[in-house]
Tab-separated table of C-alpha atoms in Angstrom:
chain	number	residue	atom	x	y	z
A	1	MET	CA	-39.939	-2.797	4.406
A	2	LYS	CA	-36.357	-2.716	3.115
A	3	CYS	CA	-36.832	0.793	1.688
A	4	ALA	CA	-38.006	2.136	5.022
A	5	LYS	CA	-35.006	0.635	6.826
A	6	SER	CA	-32.514	2.052	4.362
A	7	LYS	CA	-33.958	5.541	4.772
A	8	ILE	CA	-33.825	5.346	8.547
A	9	LEU	CA	-30.524	3.538	9.060
A	10	PRO	CA	-27.517	4.962	7.206
A	11	GLU	CA	-25.002	2.845	5.303
A	12	PRO	CA	-22.222	1.510	7.531
A	13	THR	CA	-19.053	3.581	7.361
A	14	TYR	CA	-15.486	2.913	8.429
A	15	THR	CA	-14.770	4.227	11.926
A	16	GLY	CA	-11.313	2.790	12.555
A	17	PRO	CA	-7.999	4.622	12.845
A	18	GLU	CA	-6.966	6.948	10.052
A	19	ASN	CA	-4.506	9.756	9.445
A	20	VAL	CA	-6.360	11.712	6.747
A	21	VAL	CA	-6.747	15.464	6.253
A	22	TYR	CA	-10.234	16.345	4.960
A	23	PHE	CA	-10.192	19.354	2.638
A	24	ARG	CA	-13.334	21.474	2.535
A	25	THR	CA	-12.418	23.614	-0.473
A	26	VAL	CA	-10.176	23.339	-3.501
A	27	SER	CA	-8.347	26.467	-2.316
A	28	GLY	CA	-7.651	24.718	1.018
A	29	LEU	CA	-6.077	21.825	-0.877
A	30	ASP	CA	-4.054	24.182	-3.064
A	31	GLU	CA	-2.824	26.146	-0.041
A	32	GLU	CA	-1.710	22.960	1.687
A	33	LEU	CA	0.123	21.756	-1.436
A	34	GLU	CA	1.971	25.087	-1.669
A	35	ARG	CA	2.663	25.452	2.071
A	36	ASP	CA	5.428	22.847	2.288
A	37	LYS	CA	6.763	21.509	-1.002
A	38	ARG	CA	8.772	18.811	0.797
A	39	VAL	CA	5.543	16.981	1.652
A	40	THR	CA	4.191	14.450	-0.841
A	41	TRP	CA	0.401	14.119	-0.751
A	42	LEU	CA	-1.863	11.255	-1.791
A	43	VAL	CA	-5.341	12.732	-2.175
A	44	THR	CA	-8.520	10.850	-2.972
A	45	PHE	CA	-11.331	12.671	-4.748
A	46	TYR	CA	-14.575	10.937	-3.807
A	47	THR	CA	-18.328	11.230	-3.344
A	48	VAL	CA	-20.344	9.809	-0.471
A	49	TRP	CA	-23.022	8.334	-2.744
A	50	ASN	CA	-20.684	6.334	-5.010
A	51	PRO	CA	-20.399	2.641	-3.996
A	52	SER	CA	-16.793	2.383	-5.222
A	53	CYS	CA	-15.838	5.361	-3.058
A	54	THR	CA	-17.636	3.894	-0.051
A	55	ASN	CA	-15.849	0.564	-0.518
A	56	PHE	CA	-12.467	2.238	-0.970
A	57	ALA	CA	-12.776	4.461	2.148
A	58	PRO	CA	-11.650	1.818	4.692
A	59	VAL	CA	-8.714	0.801	2.481
A	60	PHE	CA	-7.544	4.404	2.176
A	61	ALA	CA	-8.008	4.973	5.916
A	62	LYS	CA	-5.957	1.900	6.807
A	63	LEU	CA	-3.202	2.913	4.379
A	64	SER	CA	-3.118	6.373	5.936
A	65	ALA	CA	-2.925	4.966	9.454
A	66	GLU	CA	-0.030	2.704	8.523
A	67	TYR	CA	2.015	4.778	6.062
A	68	ALA	CA	1.513	8.475	6.874
A	69	LEU	CA	4.733	10.333	7.667
A	70	ASP	CA	5.731	13.939	8.214
A	71	ASN	CA	6.731	14.092	4.553
A	72	TYR	CA	4.001	11.797	3.118
A	73	LYS	CA	0.416	12.711	3.941
A	74	PHE	CA	-3.044	11.523	2.985
A	75	GLY	CA	-5.985	13.764	2.115
A	76	LYS	CA	-9.563	13.544	0.904
A	77	ILE	CA	-11.931	15.952	-0.794
A	78	ASP	CA	-15.617	15.297	-1.491
A	79	VAL	CA	-16.206	16.340	-5.110
A	80	GLY	CA	-19.945	15.873	-4.617
A	81	ARG	CA	-19.939	18.743	-2.115
A	82	TYR	CA	-17.112	20.689	-3.745
A	83	PRO	CA	-17.565	20.289	-7.516
A	84	ASP	CA	-15.007	23.044	-8.204
A	85	ALA	CA	-12.325	20.522	-7.119
A	86	ALA	CA	-13.627	18.034	-9.694
A	87	ARG	CA	-13.545	20.712	-12.384
A	88	LYS	CA	-10.043	21.889	-11.505
A	89	TYR	CA	-8.578	18.379	-11.497
A	90	GLN	CA	-10.727	17.199	-14.449
A	91	ILE	CA	-12.621	14.475	-12.625
A	92	ASN	CA	-16.001	13.449	-13.976
A	93	ASP	CA	-18.297	13.109	-10.947
A	94	SER	CA	-21.448	11.985	-12.768
A	95	SER	CA	-23.222	8.864	-11.568
A	96	LEU	CA	-22.121	7.044	-14.744
A	97	SER	CA	-18.451	8.000	-14.353
A	98	ARG	CA	-15.865	5.328	-13.694
A	99	GLN	CA	-13.370	7.930	-12.435
A	100	LEU	CA	-14.482	7.737	-8.815
A	101	PRO	CA	-12.636	7.496	-6.573
A	102	THR	CA	-9.663	9.232	-8.169
A	103	LEU	CA	-6.313	9.131	-6.399
A	104	ILE	CA	-3.805	11.846	-7.226
A	105	GLN	CA	-0.270	11.964	-5.886
A	106	PHE	CA	1.231	15.431	-5.549
A	107	LYS	CA	4.974	15.936	-5.223
A	108	GLN	CA	6.427	19.422	-4.685
A	109	GLY	CA	2.908	20.804	-5.137
A	110	LYS	CA	2.445	19.272	-8.605
A	111	GLU	CA	0.465	16.265	-9.798
A	112	VAL	CA	2.832	13.385	-10.590
A	113	ASP	CA	0.491	10.390	-10.794
A	114	ARG	CA	-3.211	9.625	-10.972
A	115	ARG	CA	-5.438	6.557	-10.841
A	116	PRO	CA	-7.519	5.956	-12.805
A	117	THR	CA	-5.513	7.493	-15.617
A	118	VAL	CA	-7.430	9.691	-18.064
A	119	ASP	CA	-6.421	10.914	-21.523
A	120	HIS	CA	-6.774	14.505	-22.750
A	121	ASN	CA	-10.372	13.757	-23.892
A	122	GLY	CA	-11.404	12.538	-20.433
A	123	LYS	CA	-11.469	8.843	-21.399
A	124	LEU	CA	-10.060	6.222	-19.061
A	125	ILE	CA	-6.772	4.636	-20.031
A	126	CYS	CA	-6.510	1.000	-19.062
A	127	LEU	CA	-3.044	0.195	-17.776
A	128	ARG	CA	-2.432	-3.496	-18.327
A	129	PRO	CA	0.735	-5.479	-17.835
A	130	PRO	CA	2.417	-6.520	-21.071
A	131	PRO	CA	1.164	-9.866	-22.398
A	132	ARG	CA	3.282	-12.930	-21.732
A	133	THR	CA	5.204	-14.210	-24.680
A	134	PRO	CA	4.707	-17.891	-25.531
A	135	SER	CA	8.379	-18.553	-24.773
A	136	ALA	CA	8.174	-17.051	-21.265
A	137	PRO	CA	7.913	-19.792	-18.632
A	138	LEU	CA	4.854	-19.799	-16.392
A	139	ILE	CA	6.876	-20.984	-13.402
A	140	PRO	CA	9.450	-18.458	-12.117
A	141	GLN	CA	13.011	-19.584	-12.666
A	142	PRO	CA	15.697	-19.242	-9.941
A	143	SER	CA	17.286	-16.378	-11.829
A	144	GLU	CA	14.018	-14.437	-11.499
A	145	ASN	CA	14.007	-14.760	-7.743
A	146	VAL	CA	17.617	-15.025	-6.637
A	147	ALA	CA	16.910	-14.513	-2.927
A	148	ALA	CA	14.394	-17.375	-2.767
A	149	TYR	CA	16.752	-19.571	-4.791
A	150	LEU	CA	19.667	-18.909	-2.450
A	151	LEU	CA	17.521	-19.531	0.625
A	152	ASP	CA	16.349	-22.851	-0.837
A	153	LYS	CA	19.970	-23.865	-1.500
A	154	GLU	CA	20.999	-22.980	2.072
A	155	GLY	CA	18.058	-24.968	3.432
A	156	ASP	CA	19.062	-27.977	1.322
A	157	ARG	CA	22.685	-27.693	2.562
A	158	GLU	CA	21.547	-27.567	6.209
A	159	ASN	CA	19.317	-30.631	5.726
A	160	LYS	CA	22.250	-32.595	4.176
A	161	GLU	CA	24.547	-31.650	7.079
A	162	ARG	CA	21.999	-32.868	9.663
A	163	SER	CA	21.593	-36.283	8.031
């Protein structure tokens, strides 16, 4: 019975507010990137059948609704429908790929950042924070967070003055 329901009823999709431009061709994306070089674009390359893309869609939509500006815009292109975009931007759209969704930031019409990051052979590069050294304290010291330290000192001073 579950199979019949899933074929009749589509997967739930995000229907909240968003400020996203949907590109229908790779040339449409390229034209928009060249049209106004002052605009920085964050574009997600996705497919509708990929669970990671489906899960990321509401996050991207909410980000676009909150952070879109005249000079910072959000866009999406479906590389399942438009595989020439995947080829041009070297995104593996196979069902076994871990590159979906891919986010690319374009500044002055050029790619400046991408997640996930891929090497020249198409393999994912894992970006990890540097390991902690044994001498590094696990608890942040006041010098690491000066603002919080100063606020704590002011709070202590006010409590002493009240008593």
